[in-house]
Coordinates of C-alpha atoms in Angstrom, one line a residue:
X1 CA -52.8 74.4 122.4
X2 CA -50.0 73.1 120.7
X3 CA -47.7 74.2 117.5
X4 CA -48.8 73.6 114.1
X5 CA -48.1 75.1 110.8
X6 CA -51.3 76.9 109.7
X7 CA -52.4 77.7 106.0
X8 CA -54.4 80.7 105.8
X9 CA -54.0 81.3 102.2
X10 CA -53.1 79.3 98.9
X11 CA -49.5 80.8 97.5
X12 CA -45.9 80.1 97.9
X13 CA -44.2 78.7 100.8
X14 CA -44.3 81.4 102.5
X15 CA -48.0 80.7 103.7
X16 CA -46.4 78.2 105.8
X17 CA -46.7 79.9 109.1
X18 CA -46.0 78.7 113.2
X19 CA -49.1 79.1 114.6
X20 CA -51.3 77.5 117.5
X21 CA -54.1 74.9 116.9
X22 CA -55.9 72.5 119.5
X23 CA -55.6 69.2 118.1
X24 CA -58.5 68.0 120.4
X25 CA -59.4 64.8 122.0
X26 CA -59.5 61.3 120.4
X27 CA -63.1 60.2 119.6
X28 CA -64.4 56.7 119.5
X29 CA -62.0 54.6 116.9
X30 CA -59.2 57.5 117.5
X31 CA -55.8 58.4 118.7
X32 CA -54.1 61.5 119.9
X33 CA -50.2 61.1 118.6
X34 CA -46.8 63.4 120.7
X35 CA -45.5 63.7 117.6
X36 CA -41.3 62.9 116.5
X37 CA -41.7 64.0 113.1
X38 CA -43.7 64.4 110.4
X39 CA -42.3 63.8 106.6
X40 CA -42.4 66.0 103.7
X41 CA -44.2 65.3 100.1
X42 CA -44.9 66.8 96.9
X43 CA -48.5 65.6 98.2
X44 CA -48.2 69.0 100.6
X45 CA -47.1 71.2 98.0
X46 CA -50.1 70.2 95.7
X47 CA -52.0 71.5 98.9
X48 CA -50.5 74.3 99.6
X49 CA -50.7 75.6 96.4
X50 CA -54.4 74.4 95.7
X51 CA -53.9 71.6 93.0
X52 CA -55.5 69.5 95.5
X53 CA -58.4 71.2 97.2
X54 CA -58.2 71.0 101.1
X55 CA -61.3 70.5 102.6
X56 CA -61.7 73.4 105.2
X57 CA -59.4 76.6 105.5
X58 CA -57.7 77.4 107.5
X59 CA -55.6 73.9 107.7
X60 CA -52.7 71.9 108.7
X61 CA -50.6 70.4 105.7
X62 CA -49.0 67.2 106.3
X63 CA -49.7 63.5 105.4
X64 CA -47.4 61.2 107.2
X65 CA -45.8 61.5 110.1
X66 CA -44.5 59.2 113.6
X67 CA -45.1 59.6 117.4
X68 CA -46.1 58.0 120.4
X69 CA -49.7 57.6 121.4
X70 CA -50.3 59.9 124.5
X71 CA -54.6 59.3 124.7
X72 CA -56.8 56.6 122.9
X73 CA -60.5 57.1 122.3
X74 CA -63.3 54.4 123.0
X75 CA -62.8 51.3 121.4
X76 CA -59.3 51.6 120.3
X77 CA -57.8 48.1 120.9
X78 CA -55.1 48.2 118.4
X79 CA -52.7 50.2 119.8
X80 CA -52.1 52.0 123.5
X81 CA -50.2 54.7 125.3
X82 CA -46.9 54.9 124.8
X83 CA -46.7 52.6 121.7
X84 CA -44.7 54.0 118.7
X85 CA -46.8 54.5 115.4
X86 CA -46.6 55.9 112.2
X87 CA -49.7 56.9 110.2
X88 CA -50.1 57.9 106.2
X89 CA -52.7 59.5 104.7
X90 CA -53.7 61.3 108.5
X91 CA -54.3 65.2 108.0
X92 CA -52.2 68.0 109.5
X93 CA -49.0 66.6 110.4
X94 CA -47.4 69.5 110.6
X95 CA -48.2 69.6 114.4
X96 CA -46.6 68.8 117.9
X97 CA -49.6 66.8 118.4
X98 CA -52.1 65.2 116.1
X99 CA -55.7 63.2 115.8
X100 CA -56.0 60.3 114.2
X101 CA -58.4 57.6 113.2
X102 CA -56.2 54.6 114.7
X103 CA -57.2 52.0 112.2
X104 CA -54.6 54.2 109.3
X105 CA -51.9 53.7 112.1
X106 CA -49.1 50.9 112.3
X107 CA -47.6 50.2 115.2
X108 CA -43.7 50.4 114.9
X109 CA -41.7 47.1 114.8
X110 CA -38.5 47.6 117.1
X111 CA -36.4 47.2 114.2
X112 CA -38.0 50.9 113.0
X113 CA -36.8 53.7 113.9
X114 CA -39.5 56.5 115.3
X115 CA -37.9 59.4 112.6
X116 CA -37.3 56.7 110.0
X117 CA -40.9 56.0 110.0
X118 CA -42.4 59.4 109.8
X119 CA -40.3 59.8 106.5
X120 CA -40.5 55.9 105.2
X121 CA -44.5 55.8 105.5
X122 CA -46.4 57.6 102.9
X123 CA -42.9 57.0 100.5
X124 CA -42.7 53.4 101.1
X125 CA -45.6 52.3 101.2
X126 CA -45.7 54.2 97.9
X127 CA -43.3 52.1 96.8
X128 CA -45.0 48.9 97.7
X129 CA -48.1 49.3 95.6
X130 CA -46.1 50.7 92.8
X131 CA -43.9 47.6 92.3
X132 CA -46.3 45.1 94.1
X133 CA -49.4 46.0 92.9
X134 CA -49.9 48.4 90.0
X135 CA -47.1 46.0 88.5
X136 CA -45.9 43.1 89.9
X137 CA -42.2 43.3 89.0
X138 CA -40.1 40.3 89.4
X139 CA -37.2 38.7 87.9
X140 CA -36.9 39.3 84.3
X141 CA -38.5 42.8 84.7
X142 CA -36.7 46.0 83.4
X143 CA -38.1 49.1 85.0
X144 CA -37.5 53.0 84.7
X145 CA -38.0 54.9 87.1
X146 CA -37.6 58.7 86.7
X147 CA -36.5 61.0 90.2
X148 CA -34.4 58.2 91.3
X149 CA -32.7 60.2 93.8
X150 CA -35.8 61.3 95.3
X151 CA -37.4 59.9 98.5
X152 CA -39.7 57.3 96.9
X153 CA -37.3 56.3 93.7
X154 CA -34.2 55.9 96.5
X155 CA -36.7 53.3 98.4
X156 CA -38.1 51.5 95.0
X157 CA -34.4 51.3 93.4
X158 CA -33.4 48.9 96.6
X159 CA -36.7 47.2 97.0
X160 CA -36.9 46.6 93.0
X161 CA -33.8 45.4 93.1
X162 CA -34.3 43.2 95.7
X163 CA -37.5 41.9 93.7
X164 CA -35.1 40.6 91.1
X165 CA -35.9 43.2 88.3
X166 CA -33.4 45.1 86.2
X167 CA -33.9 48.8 87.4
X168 CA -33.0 52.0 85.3
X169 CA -33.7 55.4 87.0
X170 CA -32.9 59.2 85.9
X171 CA -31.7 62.0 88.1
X172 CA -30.8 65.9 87.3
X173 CA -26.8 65.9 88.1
X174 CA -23.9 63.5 88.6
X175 CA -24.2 63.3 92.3
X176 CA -28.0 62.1 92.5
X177 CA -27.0 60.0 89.7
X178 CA -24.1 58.5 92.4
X179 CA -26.7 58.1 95.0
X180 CA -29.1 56.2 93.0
X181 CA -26.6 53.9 91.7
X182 CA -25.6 53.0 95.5
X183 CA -29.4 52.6 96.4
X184 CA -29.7 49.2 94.0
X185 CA -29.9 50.9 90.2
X186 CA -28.1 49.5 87.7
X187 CA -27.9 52.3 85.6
X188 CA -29.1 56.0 86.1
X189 CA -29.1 58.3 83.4
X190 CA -28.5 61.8 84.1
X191 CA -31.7 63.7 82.2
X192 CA -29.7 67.2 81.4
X193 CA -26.4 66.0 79.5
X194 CA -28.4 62.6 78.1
X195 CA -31.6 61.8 75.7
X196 CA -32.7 59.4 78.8
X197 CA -34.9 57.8 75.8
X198 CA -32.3 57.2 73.5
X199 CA -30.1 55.7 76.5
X200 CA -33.1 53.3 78.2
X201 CA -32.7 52.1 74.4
X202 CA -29.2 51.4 74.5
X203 CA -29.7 49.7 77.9
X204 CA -32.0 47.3 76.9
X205 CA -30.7 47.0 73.7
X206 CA -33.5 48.3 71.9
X207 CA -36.1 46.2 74.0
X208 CA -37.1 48.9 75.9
X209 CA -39.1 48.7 79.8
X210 CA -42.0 46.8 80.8
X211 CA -43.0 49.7 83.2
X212 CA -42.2 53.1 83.3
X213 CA -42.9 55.2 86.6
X214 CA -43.5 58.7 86.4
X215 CA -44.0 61.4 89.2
X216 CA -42.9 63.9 87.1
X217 CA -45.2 64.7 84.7
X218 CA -44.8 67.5 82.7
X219 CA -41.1 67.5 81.8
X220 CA -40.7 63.4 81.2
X221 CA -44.4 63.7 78.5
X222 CA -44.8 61.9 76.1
X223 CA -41.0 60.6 76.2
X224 CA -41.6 58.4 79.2
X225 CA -44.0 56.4 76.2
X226 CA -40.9 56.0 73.7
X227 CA -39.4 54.0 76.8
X228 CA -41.7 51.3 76.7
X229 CA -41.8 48.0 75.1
X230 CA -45.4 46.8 72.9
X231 CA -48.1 46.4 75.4
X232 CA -45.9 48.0 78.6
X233 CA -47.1 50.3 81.4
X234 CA -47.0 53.8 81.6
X235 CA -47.4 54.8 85.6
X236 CA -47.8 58.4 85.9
X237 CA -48.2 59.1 90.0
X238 CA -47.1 62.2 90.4
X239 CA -46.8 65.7 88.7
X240 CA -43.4 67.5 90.2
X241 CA -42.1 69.4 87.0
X242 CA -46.0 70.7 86.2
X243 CA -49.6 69.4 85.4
X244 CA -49.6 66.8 82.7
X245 CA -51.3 68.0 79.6
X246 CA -55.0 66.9 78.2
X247 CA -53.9 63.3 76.6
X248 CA -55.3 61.7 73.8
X249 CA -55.8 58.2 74.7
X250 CA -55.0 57.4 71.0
X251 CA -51.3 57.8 71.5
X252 CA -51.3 54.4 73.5
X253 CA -52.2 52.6 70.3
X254 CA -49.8 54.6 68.2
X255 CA -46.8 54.0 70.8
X256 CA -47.3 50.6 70.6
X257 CA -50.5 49.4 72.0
X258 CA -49.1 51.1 75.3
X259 CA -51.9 51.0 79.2
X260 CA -51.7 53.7 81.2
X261 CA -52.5 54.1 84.5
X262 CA -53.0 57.3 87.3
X263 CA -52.5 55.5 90.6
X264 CA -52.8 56.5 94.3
X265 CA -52.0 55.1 98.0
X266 CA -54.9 55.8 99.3
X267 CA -56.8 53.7 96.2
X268 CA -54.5 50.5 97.3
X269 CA -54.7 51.3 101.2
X270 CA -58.5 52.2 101.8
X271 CA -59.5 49.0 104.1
X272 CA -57.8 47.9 107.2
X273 CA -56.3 45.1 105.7
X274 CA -54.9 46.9 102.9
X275 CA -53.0 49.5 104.9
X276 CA -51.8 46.5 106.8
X277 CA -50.4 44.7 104.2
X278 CA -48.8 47.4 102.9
X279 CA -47.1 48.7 106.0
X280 CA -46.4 45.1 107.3
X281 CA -44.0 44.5 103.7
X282 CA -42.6 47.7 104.2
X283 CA -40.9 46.9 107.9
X284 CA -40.1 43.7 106.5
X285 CA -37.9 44.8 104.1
X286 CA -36.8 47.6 106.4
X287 CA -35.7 45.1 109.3
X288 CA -34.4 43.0 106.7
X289 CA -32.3 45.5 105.3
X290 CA -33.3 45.3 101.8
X291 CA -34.1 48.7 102.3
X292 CA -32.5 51.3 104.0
X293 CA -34.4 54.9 104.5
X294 CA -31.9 57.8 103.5
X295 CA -32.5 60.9 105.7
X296 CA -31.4 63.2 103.4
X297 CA -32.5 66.9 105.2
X298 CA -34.1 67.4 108.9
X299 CA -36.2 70.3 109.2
X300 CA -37.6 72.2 112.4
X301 CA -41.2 72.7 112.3
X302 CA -40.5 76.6 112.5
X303 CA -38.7 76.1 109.0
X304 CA -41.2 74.3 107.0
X305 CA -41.3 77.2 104.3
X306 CA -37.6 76.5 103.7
X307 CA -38.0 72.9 103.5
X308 CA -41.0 73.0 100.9
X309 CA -38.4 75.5 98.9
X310 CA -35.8 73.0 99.0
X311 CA -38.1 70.5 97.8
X312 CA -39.7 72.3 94.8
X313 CA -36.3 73.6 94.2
X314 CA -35.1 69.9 93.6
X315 CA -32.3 70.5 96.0
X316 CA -32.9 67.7 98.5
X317 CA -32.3 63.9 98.3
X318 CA -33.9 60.6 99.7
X319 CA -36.6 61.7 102.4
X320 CA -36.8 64.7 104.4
X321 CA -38.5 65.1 107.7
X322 CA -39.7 67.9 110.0
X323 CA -38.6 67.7 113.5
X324 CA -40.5 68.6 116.2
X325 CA -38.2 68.3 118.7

């Protein structure tokens, strides 16, 4: 038996309770992780709360985390014991110890940090598909890019950057508009003293963003629209502020012949090679130091509840982490 934080009931974080759970033994094509650390989401809030539906209960939140393989199943030849990995999309990290199916694992580079990668995983590679995929951004590109200061905008500002695009963010007080502007925005418009539509027009001089990205949801509807240039992108990936309302497709064509799309990781990472891809550009940048990972909080596993608190109480910054040590 080893620790684990154990749902038993849908409510408020304090449901999040130290318990005991067997992770078991690696089957064929899986891994048993000694987990470091295992990061913190809105992902595990929507679970806890039961906007996304957990398929058994009781259960063991947690979708990304980082550890060192201790057993390996049949016919794992990927990794061994004793490498370094870090995993997204696993269930129930949350744990000392966890199962997982080894081919949604990456072994660590050197050049990655264990802790770095439990926070950087499910985040990053969030940022990959976002500014990779879903819309190539490049040189020439203006973005916005709402929760700047959060774990995933603080990782997309540098790696946008990086790209060559001109990136605008928002943030909900003068220092998490400070910390954006040192993690590669241009400009960052504080949300509560400034119409943050109004100012991504004055940015661009009235030409407004190729791509908007939204994880907030509620709050930034339908004004993320009024951001975007004719024929522009409208990412909505996320839902921190509330659930977005029932939309009627037909303010696209009245906003300016505007797309929309409702993305997820695990819809750009669901083959091998996927995953790969997406981790593999992530380190890169990492090692390369186009992208640094800001630790903003550390948690102990016996303090989950506070950390989910902090989080839905938008008091944290960058990525947080849950130690196990």
């Amino acid at each position: 038996m080893t620790r684990a934080i154990v749902i038993n009931q849908l409510g408020g974080p304090e449901v999040l309770q130290l318990g005991e759970r067997d992770p078991g033994r690696p089957g064929p094509g899986q891994i048993r992780v000694r987990q470091a650390a295992a990061g913190l989401n809105f992902i595990d809030v929507y679970f806890r709360t039961g906007l996304y539906k957990s398929a058994e209960m009781p259960f063991v939140p947690g979708k990304e985390g980082a550890g060192t393989v201790e057993e390996a199943g049949e016919g794992v030849f990927s990794v061994a014991v004793g490498d370094r990995v870090a995993y997204s999309g696993a269930n129930g990290t949350y744990a000392d110890a966890i199962v997982v199916e080894a081919d949604k694992v990456a072994k660590l580079p050197a050049g990655v940090e264990t802790d770095v990668a439990a926070g950087a995983m499910l985040k990053g590679m969030t940022a990959e598909y976002l500014l990779r995929r879903t819309f190539e951004v490049g040189p020439g590109t203006t973005i916005l890019f709402h929760a700047a200061a959060g774990g995933v905008g603080l990782i997309a500002g540098q790696w946008a950057k990086h790209l060559g695009a001109t990136v605008i963010g928002t943030a909900g007080s003068a220092e998490k508009c400070e910390l954006a502007l040192a993690h590669g925005y241009d400009h960052v418009i504080n949300y509560n003293e400034e119409d943050f539509v109004a100012r991504v027009a004055e940015i661009t001089d009235g030409r407004k963003c190729d791509v908007v990205y939204d994880s907030v949801g509620r709050d930034t509807f339908p004004k993320s629209l009024d951001c975007l240039r004719r024929r522009g992108l409208w990412v909505t990936f996320g839902q921190s502020s509330g659930k977005l309302p029932d939309i009627d497709l037909a303010i696209l064509n009245q906003k300016g012949s505007l797309f929309a799309t409702r993305p997820s990781l695990f819809g750009y990472t669901a083959t091998r090679e996927e995953f790969e891809d997406s981790a593999n550009s992530l380190f890169d940048v990492i090692a390369l130091g186009a992208v640094k990972i800001l630790i903003g909080q550390r948690y102990p596993l016996e303090k989950a509840a506070d950390a989910h608190r902090d989080l839905e109480a938008r008091r944290t910054t960058g990525t947080t982490i849950i130690t196990m040590a």
